[in-house]
Coordinates of N, CA, C and O in Angstrom, one line a residue:
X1 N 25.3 -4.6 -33.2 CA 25.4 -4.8 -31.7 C 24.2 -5.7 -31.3 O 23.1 -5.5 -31.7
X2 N 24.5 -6.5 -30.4 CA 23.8 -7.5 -29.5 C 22.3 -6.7 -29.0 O 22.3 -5.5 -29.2
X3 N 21.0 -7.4 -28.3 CA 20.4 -6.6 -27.6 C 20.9 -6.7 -26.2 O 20.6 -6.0 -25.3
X4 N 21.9 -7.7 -26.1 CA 22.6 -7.9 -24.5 C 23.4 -6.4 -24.6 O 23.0 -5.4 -24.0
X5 N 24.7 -6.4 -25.6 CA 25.5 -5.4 -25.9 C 24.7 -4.3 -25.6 O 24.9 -3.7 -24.5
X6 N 23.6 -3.9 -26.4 CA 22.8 -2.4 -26.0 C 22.5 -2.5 -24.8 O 23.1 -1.7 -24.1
X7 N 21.5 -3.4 -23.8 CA 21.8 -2.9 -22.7 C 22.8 -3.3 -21.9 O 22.4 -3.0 -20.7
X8 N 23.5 -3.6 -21.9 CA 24.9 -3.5 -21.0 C 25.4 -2.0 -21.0 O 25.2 -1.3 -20.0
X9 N 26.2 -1.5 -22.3 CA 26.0 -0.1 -22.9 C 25.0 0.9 -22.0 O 25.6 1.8 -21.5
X10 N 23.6 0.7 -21.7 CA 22.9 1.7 -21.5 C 23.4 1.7 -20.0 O 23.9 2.6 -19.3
X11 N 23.0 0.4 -19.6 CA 23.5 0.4 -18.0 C 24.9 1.0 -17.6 O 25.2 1.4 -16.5
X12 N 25.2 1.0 -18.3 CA 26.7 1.2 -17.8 C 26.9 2.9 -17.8 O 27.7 3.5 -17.0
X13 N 25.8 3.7 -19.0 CA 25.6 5.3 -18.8 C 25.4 5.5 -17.2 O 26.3 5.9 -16.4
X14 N 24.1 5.0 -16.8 CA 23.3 5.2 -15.1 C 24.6 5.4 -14.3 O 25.6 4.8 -14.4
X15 N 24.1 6.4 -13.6 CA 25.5 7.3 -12.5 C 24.3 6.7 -11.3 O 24.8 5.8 -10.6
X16 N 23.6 6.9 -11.1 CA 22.6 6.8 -10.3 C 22.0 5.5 -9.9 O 21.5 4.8 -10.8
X17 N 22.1 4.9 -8.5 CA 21.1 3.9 -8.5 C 19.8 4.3 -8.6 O 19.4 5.5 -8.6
X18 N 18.9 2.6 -8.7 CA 17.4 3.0 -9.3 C 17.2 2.1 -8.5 O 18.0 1.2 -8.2
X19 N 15.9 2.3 -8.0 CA 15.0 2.0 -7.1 C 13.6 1.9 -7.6 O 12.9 2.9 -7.8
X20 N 13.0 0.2 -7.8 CA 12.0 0.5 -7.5 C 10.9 0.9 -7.4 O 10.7 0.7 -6.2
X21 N 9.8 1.4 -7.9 CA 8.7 2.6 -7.3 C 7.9 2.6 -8.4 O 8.0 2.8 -9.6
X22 N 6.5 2.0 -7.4 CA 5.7 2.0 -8.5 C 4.2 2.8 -8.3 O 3.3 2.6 -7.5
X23 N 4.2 3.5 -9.0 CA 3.1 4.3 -8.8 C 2.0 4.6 -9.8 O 2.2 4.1 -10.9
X24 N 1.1 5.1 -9.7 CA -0.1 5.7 -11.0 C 0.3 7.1 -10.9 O 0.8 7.4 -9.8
X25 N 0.3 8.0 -11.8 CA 0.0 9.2 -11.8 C -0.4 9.9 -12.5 O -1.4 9.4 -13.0
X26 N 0.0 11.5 -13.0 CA -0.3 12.2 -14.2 C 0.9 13.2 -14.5 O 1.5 14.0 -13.8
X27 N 1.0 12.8 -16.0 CA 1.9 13.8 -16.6 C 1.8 14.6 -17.6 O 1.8 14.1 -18.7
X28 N 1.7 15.9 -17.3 CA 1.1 16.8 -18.3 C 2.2 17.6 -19.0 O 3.1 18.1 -18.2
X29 N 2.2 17.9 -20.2 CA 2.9 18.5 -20.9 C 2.1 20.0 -21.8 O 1.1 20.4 -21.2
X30 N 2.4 20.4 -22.5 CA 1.5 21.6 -23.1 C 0.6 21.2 -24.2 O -0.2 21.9 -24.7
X31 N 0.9 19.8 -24.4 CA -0.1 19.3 -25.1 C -1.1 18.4 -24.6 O -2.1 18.1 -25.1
X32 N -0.7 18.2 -24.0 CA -2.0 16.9 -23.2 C -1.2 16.5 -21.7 O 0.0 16.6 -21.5
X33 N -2.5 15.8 -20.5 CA -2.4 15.4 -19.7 C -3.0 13.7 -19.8 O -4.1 13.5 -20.3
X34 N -1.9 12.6 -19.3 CA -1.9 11.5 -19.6 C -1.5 10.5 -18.4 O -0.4 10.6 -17.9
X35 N -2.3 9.8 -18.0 CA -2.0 9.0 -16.8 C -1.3 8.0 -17.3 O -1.5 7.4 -18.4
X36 N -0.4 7.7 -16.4 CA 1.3 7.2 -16.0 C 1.3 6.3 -14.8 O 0.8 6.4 -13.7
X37 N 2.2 5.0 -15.3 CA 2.8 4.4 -14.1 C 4.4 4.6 -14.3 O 5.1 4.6 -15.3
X38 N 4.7 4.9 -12.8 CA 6.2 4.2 -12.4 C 6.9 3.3 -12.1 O 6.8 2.5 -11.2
X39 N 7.7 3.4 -12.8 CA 8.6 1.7 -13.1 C 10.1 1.7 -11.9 O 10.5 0.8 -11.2
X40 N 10.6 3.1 -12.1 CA 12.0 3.4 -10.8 C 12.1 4.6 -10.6 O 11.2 5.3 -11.1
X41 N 12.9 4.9 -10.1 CA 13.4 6.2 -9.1 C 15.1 6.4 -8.7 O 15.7 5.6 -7.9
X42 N 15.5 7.4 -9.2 CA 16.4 7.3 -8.7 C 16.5 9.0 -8.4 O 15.6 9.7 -8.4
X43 N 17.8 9.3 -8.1 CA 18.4 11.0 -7.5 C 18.5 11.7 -9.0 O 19.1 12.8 -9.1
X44 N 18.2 11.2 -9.7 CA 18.1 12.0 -11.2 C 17.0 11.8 -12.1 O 17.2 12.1 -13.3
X45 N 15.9 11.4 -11.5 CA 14.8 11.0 -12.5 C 13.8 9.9 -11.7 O 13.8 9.5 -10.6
X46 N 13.0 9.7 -12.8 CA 12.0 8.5 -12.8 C 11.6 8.1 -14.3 O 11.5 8.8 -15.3
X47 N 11.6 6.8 -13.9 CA 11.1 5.8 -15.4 C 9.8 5.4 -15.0 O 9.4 4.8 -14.1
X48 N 9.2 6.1 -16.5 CA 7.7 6.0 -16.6 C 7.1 5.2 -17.6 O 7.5 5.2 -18.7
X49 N 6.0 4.5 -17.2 CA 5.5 4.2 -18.5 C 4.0 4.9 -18.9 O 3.1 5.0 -18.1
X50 N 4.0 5.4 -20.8 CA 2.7 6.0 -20.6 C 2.2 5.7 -21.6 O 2.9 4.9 -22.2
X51 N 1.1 6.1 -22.2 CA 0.0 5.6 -23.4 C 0.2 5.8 -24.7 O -0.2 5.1 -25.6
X52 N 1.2 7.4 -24.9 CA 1.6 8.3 -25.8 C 3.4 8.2 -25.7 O 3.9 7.8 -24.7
X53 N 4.0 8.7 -26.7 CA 5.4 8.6 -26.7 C 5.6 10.2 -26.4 O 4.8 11.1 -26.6
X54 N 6.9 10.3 -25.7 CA 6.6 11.7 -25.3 C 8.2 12.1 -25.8 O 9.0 11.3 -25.6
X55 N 8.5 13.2 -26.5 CA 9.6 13.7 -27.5 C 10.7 13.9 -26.5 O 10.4 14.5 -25.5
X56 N 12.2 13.4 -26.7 CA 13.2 13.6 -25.9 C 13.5 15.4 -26.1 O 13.7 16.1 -27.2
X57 N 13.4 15.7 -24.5 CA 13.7 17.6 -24.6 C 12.7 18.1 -24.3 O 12.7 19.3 -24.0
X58 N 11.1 17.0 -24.3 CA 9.7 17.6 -23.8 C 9.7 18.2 -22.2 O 10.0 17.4 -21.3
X59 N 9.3 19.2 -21.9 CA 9.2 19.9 -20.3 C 7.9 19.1 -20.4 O 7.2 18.9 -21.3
X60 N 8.0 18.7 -18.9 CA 6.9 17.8 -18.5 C 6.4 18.1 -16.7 O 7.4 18.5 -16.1
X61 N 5.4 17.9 -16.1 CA 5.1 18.1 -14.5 C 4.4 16.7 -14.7 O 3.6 16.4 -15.6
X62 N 5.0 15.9 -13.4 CA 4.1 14.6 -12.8 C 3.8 15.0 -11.6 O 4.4 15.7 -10.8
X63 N 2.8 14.5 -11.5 CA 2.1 14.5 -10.0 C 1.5 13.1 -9.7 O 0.9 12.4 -10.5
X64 N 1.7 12.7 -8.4 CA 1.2 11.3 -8.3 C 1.6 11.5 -6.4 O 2.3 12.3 -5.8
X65 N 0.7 10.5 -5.9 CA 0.5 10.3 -4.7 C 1.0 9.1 -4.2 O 0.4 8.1 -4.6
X66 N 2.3 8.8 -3.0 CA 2.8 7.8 -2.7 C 3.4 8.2 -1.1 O 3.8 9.2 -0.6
X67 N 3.3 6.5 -0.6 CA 3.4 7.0 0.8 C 5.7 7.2 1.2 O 6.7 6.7 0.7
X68 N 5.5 8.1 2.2 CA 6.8 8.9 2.4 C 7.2 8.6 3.8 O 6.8 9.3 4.7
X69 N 7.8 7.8 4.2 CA 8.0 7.9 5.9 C 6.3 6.9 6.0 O 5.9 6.2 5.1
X70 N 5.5 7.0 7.1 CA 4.7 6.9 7.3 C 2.9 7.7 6.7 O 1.7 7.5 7.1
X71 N 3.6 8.4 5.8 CA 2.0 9.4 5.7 C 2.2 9.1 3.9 O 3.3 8.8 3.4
X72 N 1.1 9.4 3.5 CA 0.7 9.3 1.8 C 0.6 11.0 1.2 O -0.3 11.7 1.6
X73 N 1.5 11.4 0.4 CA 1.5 12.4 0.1 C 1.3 12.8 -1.4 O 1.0 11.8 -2.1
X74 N 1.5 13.8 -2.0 CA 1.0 14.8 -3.3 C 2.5 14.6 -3.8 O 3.4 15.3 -3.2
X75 N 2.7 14.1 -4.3 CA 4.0 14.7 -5.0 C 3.6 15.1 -6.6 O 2.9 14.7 -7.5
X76 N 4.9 16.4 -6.3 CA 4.7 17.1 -7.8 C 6.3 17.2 -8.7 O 7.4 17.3 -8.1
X77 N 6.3 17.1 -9.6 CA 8.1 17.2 -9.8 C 7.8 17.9 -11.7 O 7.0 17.5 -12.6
X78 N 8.7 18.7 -11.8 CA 9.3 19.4 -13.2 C 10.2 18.6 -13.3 O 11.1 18.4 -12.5
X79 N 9.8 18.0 -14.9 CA 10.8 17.1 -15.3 C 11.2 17.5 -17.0 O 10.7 18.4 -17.7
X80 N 12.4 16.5 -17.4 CA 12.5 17.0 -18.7 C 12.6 15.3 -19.4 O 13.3 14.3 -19.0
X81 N 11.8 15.4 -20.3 CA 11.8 13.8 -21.0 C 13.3 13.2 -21.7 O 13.6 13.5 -22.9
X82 N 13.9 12.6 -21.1 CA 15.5 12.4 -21.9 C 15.3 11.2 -23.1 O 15.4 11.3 -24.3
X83 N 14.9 10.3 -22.3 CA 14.5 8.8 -23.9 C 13.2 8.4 -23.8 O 12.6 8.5 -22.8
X84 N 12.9 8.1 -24.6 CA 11.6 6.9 -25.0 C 11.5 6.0 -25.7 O 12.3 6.1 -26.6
X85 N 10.9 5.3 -25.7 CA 11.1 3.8 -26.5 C 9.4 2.9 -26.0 O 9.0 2.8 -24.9
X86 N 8.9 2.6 -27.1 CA 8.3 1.3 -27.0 C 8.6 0.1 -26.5 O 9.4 -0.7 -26.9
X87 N 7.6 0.2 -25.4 CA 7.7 -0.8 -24.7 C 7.1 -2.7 -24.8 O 7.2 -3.5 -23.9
X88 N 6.5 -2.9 -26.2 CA 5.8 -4.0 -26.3 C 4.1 -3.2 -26.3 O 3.9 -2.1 -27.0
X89 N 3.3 -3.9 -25.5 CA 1.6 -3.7 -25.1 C 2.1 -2.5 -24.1 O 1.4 -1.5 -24.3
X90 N 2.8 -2.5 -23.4 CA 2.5 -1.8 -21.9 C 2.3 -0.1 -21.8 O 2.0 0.7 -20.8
X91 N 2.8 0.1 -23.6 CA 3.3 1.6 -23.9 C 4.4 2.1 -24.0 O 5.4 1.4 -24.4
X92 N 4.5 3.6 -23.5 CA 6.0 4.2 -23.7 C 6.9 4.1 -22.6 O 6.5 4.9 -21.7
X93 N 8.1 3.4 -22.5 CA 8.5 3.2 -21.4 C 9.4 5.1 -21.9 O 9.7 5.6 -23.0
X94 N 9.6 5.9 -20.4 CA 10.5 7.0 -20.9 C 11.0 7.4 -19.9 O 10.3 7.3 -18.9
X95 N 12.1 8.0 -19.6 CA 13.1 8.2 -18.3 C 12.9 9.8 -18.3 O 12.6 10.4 -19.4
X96 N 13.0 10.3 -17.4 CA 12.0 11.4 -16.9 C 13.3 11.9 -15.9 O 13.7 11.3 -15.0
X97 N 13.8 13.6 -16.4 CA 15.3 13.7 -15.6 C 14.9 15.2 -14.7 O 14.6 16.2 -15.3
X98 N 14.8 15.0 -13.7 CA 14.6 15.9 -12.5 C 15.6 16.3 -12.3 O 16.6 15.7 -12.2
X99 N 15.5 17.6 -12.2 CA 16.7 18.7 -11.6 C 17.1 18.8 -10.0 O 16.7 19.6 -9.1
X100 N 18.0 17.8 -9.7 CA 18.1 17.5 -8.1 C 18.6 18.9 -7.6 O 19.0 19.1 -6.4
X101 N 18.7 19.7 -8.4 CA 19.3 21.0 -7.7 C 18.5 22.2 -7.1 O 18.8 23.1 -6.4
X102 N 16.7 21.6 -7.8 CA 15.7 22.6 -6.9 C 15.4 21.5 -5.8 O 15.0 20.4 -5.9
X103 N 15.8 22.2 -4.4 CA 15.5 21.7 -2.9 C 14.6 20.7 -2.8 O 15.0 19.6 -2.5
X104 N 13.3 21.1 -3.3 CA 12.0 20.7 -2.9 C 12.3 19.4 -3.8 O 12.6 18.5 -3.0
X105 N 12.5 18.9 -5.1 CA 12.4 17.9 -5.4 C 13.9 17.3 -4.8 O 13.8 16.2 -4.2
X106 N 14.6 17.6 -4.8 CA 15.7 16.8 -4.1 C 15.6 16.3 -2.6 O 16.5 15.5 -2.1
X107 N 14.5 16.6 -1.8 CA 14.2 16.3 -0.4 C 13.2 15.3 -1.1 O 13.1 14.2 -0.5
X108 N 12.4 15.4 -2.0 CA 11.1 14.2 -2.0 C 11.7 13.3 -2.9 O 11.1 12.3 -3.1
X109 N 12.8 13.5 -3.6 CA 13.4 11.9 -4.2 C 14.5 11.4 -3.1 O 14.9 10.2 -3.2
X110 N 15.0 12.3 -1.8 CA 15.5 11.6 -0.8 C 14.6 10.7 -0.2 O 14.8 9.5 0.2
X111 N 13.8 11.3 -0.4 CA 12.6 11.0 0.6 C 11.5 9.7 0.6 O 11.0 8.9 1.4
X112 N 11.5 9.9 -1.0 CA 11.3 8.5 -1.6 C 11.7 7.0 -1.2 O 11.2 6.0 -0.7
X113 N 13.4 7.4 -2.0 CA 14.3 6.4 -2.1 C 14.7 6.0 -0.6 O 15.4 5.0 -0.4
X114 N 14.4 6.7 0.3 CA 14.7 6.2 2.1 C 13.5 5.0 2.1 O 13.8 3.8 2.3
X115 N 12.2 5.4 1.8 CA 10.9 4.8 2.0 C 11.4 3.3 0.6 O 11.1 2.1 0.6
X116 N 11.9 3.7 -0.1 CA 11.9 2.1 -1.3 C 13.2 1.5 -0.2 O 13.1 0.3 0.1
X117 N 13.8 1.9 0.0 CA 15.6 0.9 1.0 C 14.4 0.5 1.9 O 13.9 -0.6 1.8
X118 N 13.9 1.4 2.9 CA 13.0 0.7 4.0 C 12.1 -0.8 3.7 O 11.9 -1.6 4.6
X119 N 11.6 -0.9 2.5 CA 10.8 -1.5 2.2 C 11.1 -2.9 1.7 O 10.4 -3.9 1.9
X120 N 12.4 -2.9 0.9 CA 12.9 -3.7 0.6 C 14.0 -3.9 1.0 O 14.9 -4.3 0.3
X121 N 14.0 -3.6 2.7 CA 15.3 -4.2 4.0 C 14.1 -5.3 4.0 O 14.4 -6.4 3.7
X122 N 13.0 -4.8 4.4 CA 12.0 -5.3 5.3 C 11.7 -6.4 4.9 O 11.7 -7.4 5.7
X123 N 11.2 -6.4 3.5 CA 10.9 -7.7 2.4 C 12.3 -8.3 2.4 O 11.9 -9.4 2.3
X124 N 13.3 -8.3 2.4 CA 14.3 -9.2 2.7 C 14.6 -10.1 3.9 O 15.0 -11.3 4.0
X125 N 14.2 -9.1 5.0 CA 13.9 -10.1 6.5 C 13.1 -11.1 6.1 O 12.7 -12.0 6.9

């Protein structure tokens, strides 16, 4: 198979749009704590990239600070590591799957993805 084929394939899994979102943060597992950027966001996750490869099925907590509506806030989210892959230099690119069914993270990935549509209405005017 193609590398077009494989990702066509992968894209075509995503139930979910992705948004976007780029942040610094930290994500700690029971083995180590490791600073992270974000690459998107969607209502079932975030794609991260980090220094270390992190095992699909790893329980993971990110915390990272980004602005919500108008104010800059703490965000925290329990996640579970689904893929990872080498990304080139930049590290481990790895999709990070949030349980939209506990409240509190399902109101702050609403909450997010309102603030990424807002931002890039605006950058399109």
């Amino acid at each position: 198979m193609s590398a077009h084929a494989m990702l066509a394939a992968q894209d075509s899994r995503r139930q979910e749009q992705r948004y976007v979102f780029r942040r610094r943060g930290l994500m700690t597992t029971d083995e180590a704590t490791m600073q992270i950027r974000t690459m998107d966001v969607s209502m079932q996750g975030l794609a991260v990239m980090s220094p270390a490869p992190i095992k699909a099925g790893k329980l993971c907590s990110v915390a990272l600070d980004a602005v919500v509506g108008a104010r800059i806030v703490q965000l925290q989210f329990s996640c579970k590591a689904m893929h990872c892959i080498l990304a080139g230099t930049d590290g481990f690119r790895t999709s990070l799957y949030i349980d939209g069914n506990v409240e509190a993270h399902k109101q702050q990935l609403q909450k997010i993805i309102a603030t990424c549509l807002s931002v890039s209405l605006a950058s399109s005017n």
